[in-house]
mmCIF file of C-alpha atoms and ligand atoms in Angstrom:
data_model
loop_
_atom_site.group_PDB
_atom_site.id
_atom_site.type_symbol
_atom_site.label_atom_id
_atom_site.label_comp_id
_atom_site.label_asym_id
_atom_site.label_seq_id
_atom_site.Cartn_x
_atom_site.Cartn_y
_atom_site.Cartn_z
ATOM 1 C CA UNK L 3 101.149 135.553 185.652
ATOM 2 C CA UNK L 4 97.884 133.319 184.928
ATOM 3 C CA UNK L 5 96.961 135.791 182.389
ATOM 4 C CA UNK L 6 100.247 135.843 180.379
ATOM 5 C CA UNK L 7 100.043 132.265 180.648
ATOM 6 C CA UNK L 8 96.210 132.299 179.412
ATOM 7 C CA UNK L 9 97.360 134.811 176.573
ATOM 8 C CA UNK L 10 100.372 132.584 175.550
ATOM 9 C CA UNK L 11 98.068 129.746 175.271
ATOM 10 C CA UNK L 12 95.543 131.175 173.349
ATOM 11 C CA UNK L 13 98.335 132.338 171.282
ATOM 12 C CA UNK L 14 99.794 128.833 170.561
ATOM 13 C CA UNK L 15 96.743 127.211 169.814
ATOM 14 C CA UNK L 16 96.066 130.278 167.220
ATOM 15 C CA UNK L 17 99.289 129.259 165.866
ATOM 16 C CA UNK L 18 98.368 125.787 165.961
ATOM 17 C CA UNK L 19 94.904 126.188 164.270
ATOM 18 C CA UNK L 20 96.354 128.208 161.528
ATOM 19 C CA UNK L 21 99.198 126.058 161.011
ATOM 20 C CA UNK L 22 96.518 123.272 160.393
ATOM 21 C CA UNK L 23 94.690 125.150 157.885
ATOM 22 C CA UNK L 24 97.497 125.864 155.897
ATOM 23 C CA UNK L 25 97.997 122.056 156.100
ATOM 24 C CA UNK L 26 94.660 121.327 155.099
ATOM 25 C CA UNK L 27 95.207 123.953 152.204
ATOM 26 C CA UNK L 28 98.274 122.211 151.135
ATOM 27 C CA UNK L 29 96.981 118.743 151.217
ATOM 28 C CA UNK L 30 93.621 119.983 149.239
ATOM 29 C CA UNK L 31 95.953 121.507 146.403
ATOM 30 C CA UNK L 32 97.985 118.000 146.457
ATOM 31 C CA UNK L 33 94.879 116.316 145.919
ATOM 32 C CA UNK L 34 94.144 118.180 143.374
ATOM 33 C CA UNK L 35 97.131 117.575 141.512
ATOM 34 C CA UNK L 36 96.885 113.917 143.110
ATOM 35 C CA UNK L 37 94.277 113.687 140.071
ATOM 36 C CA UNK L 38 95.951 115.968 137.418
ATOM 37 C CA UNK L 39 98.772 112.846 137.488
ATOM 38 C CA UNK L 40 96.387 110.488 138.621
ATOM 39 C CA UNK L 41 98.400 109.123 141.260
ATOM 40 C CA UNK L 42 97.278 108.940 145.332
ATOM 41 C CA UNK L 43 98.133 111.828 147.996
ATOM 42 C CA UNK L 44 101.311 110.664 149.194
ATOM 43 C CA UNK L 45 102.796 109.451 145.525
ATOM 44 C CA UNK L 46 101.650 113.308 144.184
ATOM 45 C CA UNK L 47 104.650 115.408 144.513
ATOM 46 C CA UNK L 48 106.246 112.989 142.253
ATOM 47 C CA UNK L 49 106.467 113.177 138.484
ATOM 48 C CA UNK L 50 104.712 110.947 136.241
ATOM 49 C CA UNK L 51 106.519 107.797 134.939
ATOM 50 C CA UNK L 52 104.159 107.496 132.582
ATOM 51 C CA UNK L 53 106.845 107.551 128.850
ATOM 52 C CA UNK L 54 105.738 110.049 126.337
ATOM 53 C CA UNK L 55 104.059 108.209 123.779
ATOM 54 C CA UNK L 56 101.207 106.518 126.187
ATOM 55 C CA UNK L 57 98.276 109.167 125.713
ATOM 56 C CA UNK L 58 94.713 108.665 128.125
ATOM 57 C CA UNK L 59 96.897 107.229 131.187
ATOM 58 C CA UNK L 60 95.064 110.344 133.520
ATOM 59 C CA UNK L 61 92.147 112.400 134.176
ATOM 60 C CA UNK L 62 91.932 115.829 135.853
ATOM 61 C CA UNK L 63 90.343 116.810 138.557
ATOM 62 C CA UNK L 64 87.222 119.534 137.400
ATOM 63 C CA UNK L 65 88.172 122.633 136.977
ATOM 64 C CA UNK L 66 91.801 121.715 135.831
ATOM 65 C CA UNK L 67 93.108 121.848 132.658
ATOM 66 C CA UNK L 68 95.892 120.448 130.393
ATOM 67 C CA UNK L 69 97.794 121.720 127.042
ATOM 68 C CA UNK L 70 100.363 119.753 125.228
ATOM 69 C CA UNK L 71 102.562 119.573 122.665
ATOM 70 C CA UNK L 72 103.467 116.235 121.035
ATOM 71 C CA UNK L 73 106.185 115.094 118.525
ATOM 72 C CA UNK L 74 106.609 112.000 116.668
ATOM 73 C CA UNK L 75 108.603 111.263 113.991
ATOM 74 C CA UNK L 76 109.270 107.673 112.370
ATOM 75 C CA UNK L 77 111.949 106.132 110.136
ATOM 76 C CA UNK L 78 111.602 103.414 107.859
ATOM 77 C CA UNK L 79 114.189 102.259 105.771
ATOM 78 C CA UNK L 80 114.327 99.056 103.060
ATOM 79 C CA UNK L 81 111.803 96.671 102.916
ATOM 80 C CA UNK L 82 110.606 94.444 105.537
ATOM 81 C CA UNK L 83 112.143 90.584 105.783
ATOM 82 C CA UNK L 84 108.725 89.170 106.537
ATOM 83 C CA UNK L 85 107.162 90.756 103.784
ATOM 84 C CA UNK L 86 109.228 87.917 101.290
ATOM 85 C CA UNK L 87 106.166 85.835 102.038
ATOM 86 C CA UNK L 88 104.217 88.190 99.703
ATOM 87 C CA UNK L 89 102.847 86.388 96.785
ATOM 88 C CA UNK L 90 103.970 90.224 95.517
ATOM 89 C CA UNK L 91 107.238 90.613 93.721
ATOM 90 C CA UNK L 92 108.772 93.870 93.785
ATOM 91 C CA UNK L 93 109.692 94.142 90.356
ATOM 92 C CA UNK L 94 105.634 94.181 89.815
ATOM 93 C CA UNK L 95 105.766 97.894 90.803
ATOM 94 C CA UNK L 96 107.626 100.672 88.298
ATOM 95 C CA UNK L 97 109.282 102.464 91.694
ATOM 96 C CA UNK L 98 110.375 100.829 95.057
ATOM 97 C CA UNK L 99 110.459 102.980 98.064
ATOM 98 C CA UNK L 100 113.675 103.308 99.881
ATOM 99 C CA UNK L 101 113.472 105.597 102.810
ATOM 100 C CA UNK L 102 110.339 107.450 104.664
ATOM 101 C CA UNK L 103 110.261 109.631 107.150
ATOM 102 C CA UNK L 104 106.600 110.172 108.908
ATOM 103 C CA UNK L 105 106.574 113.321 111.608
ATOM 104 C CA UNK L 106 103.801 114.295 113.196
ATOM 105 C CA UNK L 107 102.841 117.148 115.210
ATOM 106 C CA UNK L 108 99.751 117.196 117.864
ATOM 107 C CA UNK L 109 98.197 119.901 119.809
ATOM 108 C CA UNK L 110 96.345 118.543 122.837
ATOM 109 C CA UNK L 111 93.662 119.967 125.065
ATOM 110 C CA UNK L 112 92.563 118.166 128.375
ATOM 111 C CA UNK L 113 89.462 119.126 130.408
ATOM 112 C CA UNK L 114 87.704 118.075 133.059
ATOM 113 C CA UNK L 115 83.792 118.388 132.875
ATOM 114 C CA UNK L 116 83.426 116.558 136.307
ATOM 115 C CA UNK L 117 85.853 114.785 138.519
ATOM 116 C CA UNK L 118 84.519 111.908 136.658
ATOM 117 C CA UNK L 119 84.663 112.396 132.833
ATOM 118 C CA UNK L 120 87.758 114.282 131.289
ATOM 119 C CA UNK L 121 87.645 114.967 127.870
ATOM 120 C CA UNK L 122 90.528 115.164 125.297
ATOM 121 C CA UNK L 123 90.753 116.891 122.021
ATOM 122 C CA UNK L 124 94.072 115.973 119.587
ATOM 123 C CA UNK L 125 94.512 117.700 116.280
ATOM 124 C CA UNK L 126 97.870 116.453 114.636
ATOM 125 C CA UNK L 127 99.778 117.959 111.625
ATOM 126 C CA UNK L 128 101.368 115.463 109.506
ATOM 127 C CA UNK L 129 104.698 115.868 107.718
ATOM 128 C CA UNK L 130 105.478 112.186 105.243
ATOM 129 C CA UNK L 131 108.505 111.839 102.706
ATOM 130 C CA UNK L 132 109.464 109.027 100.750
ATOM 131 C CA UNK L 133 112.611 108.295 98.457
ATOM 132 C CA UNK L 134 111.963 106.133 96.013
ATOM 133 C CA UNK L 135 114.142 104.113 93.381
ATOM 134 C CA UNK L 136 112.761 104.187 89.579
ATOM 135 C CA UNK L 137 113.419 101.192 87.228
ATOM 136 C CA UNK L 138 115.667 99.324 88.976
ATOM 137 C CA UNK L 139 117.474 102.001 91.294
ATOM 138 C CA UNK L 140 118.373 104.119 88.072
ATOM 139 C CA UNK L 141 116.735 106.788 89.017
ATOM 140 C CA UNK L 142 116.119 108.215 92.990
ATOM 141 C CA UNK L 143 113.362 110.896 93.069
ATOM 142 C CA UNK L 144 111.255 112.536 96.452
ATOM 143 C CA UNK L 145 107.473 112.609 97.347
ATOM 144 C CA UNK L 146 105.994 114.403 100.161
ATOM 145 C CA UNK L 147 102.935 114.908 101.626
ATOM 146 C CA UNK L 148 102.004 117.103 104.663
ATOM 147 C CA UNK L 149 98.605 118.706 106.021
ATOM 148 C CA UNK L 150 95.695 118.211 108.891
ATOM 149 C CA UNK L 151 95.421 114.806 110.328
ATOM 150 C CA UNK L 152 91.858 113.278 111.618
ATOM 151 C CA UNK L 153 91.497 115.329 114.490
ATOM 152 C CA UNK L 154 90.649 112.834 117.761
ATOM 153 C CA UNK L 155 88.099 113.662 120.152
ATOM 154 C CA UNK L 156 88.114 111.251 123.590
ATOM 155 C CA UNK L 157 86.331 110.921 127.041
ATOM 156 C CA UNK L 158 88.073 109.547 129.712
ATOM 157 C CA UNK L 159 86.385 108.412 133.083
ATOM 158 C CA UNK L 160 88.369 106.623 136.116
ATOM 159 C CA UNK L 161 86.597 103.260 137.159
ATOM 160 C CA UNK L 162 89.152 102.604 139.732
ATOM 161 C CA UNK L 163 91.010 105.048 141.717
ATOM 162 C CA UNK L 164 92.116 103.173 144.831
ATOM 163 C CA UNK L 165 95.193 103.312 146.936
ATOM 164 C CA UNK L 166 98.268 103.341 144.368
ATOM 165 C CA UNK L 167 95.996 101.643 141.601
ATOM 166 C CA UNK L 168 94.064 103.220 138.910
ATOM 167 C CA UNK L 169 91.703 102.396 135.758
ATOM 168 C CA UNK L 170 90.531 104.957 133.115
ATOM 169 C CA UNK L 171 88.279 103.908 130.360
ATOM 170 C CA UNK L 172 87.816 105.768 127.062
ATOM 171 C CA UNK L 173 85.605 106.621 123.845
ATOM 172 C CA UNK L 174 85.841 108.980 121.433
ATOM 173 C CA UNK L 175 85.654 109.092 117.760
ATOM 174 C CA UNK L 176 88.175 110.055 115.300
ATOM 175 C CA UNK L 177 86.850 112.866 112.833
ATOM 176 C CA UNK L 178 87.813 112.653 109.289
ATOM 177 C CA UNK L 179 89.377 115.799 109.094
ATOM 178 C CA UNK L 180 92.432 114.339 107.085
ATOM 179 C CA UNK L 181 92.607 114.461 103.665
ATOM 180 C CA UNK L 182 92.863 111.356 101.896
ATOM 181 C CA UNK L 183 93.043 112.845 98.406
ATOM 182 C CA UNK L 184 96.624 113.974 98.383
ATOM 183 C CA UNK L 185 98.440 114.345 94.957
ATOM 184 C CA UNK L 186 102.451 114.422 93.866
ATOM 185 C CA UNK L 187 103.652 115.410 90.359
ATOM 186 C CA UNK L 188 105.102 112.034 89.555
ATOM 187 C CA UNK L 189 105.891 110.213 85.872
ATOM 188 C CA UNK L 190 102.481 109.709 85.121
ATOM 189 C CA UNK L 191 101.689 113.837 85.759
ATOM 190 C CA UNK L 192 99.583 114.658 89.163
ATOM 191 C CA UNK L 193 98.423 111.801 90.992
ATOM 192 C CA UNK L 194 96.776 111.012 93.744
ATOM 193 C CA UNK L 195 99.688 108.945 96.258
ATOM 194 C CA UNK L 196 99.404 105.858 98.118
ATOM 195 C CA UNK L 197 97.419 105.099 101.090
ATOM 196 C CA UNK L 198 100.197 105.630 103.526
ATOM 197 C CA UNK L 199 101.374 108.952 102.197
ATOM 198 C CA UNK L 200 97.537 110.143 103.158
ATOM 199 C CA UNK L 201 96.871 112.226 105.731
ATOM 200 C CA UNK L 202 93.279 110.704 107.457
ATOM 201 C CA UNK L 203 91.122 107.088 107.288
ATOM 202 C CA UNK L 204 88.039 109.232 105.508
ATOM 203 C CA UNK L 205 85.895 107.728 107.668
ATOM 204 C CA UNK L 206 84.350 108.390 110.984
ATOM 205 C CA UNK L 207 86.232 105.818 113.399
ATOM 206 C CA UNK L 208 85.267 104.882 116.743
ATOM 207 C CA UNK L 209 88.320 104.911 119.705
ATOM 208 C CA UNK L 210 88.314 102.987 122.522
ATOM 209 C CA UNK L 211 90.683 102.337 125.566
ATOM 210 C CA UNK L 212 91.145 100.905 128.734
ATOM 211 C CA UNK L 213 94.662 101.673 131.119
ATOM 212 C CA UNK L 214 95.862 100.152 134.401
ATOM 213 C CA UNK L 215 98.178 101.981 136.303
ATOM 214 C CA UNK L 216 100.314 101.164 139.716
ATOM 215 C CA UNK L 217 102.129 104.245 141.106
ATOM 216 C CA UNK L 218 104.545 103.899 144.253
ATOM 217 C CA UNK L 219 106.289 106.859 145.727
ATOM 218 C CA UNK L 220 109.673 105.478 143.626
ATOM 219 C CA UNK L 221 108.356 103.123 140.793
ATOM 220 C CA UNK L 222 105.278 103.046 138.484
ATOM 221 C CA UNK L 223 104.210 100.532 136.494
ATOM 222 C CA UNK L 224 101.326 100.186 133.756
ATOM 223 C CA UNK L 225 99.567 98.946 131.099
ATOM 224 C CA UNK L 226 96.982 100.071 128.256
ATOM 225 C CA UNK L 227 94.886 98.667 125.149
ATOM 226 C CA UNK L 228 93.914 100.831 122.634
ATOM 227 C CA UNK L 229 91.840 100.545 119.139
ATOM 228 C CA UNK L 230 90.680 102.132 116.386
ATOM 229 C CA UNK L 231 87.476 100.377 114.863
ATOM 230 C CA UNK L 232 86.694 101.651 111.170
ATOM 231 C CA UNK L 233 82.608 102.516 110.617
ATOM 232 C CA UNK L 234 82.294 102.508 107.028
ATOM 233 C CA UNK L 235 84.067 102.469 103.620
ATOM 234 C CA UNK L 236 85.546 105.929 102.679
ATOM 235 C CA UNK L 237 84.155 107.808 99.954
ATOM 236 C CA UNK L 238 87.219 106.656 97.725
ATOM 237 C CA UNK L 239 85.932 103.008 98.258
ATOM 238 C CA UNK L 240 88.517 101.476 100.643
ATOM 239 C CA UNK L 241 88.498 100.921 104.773
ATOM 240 C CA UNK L 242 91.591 101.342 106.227
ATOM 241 C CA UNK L 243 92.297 98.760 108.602
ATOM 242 C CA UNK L 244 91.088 98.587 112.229
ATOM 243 C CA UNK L 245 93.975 98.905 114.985
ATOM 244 C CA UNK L 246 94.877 97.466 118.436
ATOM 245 C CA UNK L 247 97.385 98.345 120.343
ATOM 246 C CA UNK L 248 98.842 97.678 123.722
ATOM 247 C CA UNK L 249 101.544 99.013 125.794
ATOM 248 C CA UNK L 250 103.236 97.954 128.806
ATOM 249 C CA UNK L 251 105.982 100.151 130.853
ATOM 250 C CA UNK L 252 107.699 100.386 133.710
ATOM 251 C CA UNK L 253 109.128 104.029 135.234
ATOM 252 C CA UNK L 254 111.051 104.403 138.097
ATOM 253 C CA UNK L 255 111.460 108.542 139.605
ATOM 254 C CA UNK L 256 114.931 109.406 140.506
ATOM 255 C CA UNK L 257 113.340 111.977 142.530
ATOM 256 C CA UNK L 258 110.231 114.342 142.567
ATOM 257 C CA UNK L 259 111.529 115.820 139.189
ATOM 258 C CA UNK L 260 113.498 113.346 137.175
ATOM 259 C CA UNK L 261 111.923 109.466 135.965
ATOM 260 C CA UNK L 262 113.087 107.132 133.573
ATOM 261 C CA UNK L 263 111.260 104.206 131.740
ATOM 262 C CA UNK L 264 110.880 101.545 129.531
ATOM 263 C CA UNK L 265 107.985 100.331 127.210
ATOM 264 C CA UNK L 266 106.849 97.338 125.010
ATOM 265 C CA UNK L 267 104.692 98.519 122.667
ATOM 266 C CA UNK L 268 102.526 95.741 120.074
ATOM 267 C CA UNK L 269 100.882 97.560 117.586
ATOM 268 C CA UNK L 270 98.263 95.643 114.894
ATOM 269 C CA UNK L 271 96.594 96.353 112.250
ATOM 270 C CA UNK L 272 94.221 95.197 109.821
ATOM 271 C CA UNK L 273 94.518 94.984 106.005
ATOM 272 C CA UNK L 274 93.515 97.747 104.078
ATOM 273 C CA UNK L 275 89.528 96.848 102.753
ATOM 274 C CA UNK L 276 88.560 97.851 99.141
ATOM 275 C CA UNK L 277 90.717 99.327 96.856
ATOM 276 C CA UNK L 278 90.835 103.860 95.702
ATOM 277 C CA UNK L 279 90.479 103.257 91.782
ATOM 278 C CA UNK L 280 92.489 106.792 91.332
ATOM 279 C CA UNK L 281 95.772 105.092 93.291
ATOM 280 C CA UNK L 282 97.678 103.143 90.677
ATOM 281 C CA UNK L 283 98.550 100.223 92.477
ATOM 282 C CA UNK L 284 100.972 99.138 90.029
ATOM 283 C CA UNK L 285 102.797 102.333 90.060
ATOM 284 C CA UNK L 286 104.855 101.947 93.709
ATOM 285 C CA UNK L 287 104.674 98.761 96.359
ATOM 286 C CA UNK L 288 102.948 102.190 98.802
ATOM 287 C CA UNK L 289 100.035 102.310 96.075
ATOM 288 C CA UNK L 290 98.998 98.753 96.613
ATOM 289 C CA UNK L 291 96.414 97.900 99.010
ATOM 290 C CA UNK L 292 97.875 94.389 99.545
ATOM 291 C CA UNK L 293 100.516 95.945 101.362
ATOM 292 C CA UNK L 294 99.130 97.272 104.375
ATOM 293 C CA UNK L 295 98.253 96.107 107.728
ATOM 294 C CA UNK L 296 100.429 93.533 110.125
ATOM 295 C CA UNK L 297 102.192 93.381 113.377
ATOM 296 C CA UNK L 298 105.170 95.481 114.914
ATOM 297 C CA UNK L 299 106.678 95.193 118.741
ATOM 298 C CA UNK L 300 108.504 97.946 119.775
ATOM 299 C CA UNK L 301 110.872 98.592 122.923
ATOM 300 C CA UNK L 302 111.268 101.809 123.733
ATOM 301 C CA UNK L 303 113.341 104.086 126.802
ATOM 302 C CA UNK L 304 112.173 107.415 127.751
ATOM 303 C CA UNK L 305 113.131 110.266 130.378
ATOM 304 C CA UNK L 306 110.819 112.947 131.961
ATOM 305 C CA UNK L 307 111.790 115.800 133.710
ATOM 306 C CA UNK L 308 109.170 118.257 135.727
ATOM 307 C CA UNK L 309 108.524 121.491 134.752
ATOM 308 C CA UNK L 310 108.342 123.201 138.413
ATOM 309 C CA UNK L 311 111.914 122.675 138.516
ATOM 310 C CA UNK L 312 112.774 124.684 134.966
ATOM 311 C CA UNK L 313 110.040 127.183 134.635
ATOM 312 C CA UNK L 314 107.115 128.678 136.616
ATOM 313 C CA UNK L 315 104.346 126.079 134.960
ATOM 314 C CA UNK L 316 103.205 123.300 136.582
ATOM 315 C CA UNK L 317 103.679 119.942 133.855
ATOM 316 C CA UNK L 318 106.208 117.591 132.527
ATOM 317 C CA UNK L 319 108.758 117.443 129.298
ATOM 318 C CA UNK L 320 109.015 113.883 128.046
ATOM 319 C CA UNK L 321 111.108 111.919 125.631
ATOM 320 C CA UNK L 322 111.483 108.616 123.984
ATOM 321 C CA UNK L 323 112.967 106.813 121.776
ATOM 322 C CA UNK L 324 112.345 103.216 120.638
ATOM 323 C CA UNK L 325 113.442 100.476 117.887
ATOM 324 C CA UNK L 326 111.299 97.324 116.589
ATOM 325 C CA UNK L 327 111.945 94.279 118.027
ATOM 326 C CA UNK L 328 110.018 92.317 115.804
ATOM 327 C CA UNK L 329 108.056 93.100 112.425
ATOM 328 C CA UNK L 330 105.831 91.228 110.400
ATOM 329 C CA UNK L 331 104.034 92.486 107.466
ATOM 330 C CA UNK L 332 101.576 91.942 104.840
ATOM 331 C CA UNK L 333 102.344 92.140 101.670
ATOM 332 C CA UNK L 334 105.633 94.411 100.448
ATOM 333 C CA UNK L 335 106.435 97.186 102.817
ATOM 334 C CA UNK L 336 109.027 99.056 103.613
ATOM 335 C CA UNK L 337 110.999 98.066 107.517
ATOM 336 C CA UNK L 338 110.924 100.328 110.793
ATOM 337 C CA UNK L 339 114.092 101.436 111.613
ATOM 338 C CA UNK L 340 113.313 104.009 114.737
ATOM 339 C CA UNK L 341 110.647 105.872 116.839
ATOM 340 C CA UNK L 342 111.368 108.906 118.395
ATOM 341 C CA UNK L 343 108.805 110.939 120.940
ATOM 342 C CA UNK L 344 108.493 113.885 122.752
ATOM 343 C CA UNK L 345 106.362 115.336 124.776
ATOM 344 C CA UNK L 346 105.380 118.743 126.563
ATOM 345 C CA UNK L 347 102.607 119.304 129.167
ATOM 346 C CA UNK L 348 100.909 122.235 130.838
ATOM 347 C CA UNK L 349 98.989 121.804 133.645
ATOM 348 C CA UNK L 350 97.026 125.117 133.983
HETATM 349 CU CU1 CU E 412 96.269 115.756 131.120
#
């Protein structure tokens, strides 16, 4: 009787111990993911509420790895009411743009070097058309423009990674990989189009970043500065203009799988520097350098829902779409009508 009881004992806490392994086990791969979404061990099993557009908001934990798949695509349409200012007229230029539609396509690659520095590699494809009116609106003709974008190279490192709070700082430097020599058969024969139908800076450009992000088991909110900082002229003679950029959002998760959010974006940048001889400035308001650079405020609402529900890969499917609340321009240039994003991560 004592030794059935002895055995049965021995038995349970076999059980016992094994059943706390497996715990362990479980709560090791948690923290590992824990880091993948950057969030603490008992927020994990959540999706990120992170919207799709916000890019450097996580690291991952060494030895994990990330591939994505982003989409953008942009719609502008007239010309901007602030840009009236302009000591430009329009009727300076022989064609006024009417519509443009900018897509973009990135392929991202996240690794982890250490549990402290996660680097990022972005190469995006670039897809731009343009309607434009000639002489007066007489006329309606098409230019497009796609190719290799500057392809981005980042390193991320989490400062602060503390209860539900986090803070990842980055560098990296933009690669001119973009062409910024692009030509359309117009009226004047071949020639080279304006700066925003290019596909890169031409210069070597220096990236920085810094985000803040709160994660709760039901809400998650957040907050991020970006910029671009231009090195040099390009070898055309012109500097685009440096960038700054900062997001704040708000996500809430339905449930483990399912989030929605919401995000003010303020995007600034700089006038365009110098001036590319071969552009005709004269030709379109796009051509002219005095029409770049200013400020735009975007609100946008997203949706994510988690892979592990749809498919056997661990990651997320994101989406977003977003309007500008207010625009203000230099010069001439055309008005933003809509954003749309979307977003596909694999966790491997
Ligand atoms: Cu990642």
């Amino acid at each position: 009787m004592e030794k059935i009881s002895i055995i049965s004992k021995t038995a349970a806490l076999i059980v016992f111990l094994a059943a706390g392994s497996v715990t362990k086990l479980t709560a090791q791969h948690h923290q590992a993911c824990e880091h993948e979404h950057g969030t603490e061990k008992h927020q994990m099993h959540r999706i990120s509420t992170v919207p799709a557009g916000v890019m450097g908001d996580h690291v991952h934990a060494k030895g994990s790895m990330m591939v994505s798949y982003m989409y953008m695509g942009m719609n502008m349409s007239g010309m901007n009411g602030s840009s009236a200012a302009s000591h430009h007229n329009l009727n300076e230029y022989e064609m006024v743009p009417e519509t443009m539609f900018m897509q973009m396509h990135m392929i991202g690659l996240m690794t982890s070097v250490s549990d402290r520095v996660t680097l990022m590699g972005m190469i995006p494809l670039l897809d731009k058309t343009m309607d434009h009116a000639i002489y007066g609106g007489h006329h309606h003709a098409a230019m497009r423009s796609s190719g290799l974008g500057d392809i981005r190279l980042t390193a991320l490192t989490p400062v602060i990674q503390k209860g539900d709070h986090r803070v990842i700082l980055s560098g990296g430097i933009s690669i001119p990989t973009g062409s910024v020599s692009v030509k359309s058969d117009g009226m004047h024969g071949v020639t080279r189009m304006g700066y925003g139908m290019q596909h890169g800076s031409g210069t070597a450009d220096l990236l920085t970043g810094v985000t803040w992000a709160m994660d709760t088991q039901k809400i998650g909110v957040g907050g991020q500065v970006r910029s671009v900082f231009r090195t040099t002229d390009n070898r055309m003679g012109y500097r685009l203009g440096n960038e700054v950029e900062g997001n704040v959002w708000a996500g809430i998760a339905a449930n483990d799988y399912t989030a929605l959010m919401l995000r003010l974006q303020t995007y600034w940048q700089d006038a365009i520097r110098g001036m590319d001889p071969n552009i005709n400035a004269g030709s379109i308001s796009t051509a002219d350098p005095d029409n770049y650079g200013g400020t735009i405020m975007r609100l946008s609402g997203g949706a994510a829902i988690s892979l592990e529900k749809l498919t056997p890969f661990r990651g997320r499917l994101a989406g977003e779409a977003g309007i500008p609340v207010h625009q203000h321009s230099n010069g001439m240039q055309m008005a933003e009508s809509w954003m749309v994003t979307g977003s596909l991560q694999i966790v491997l």
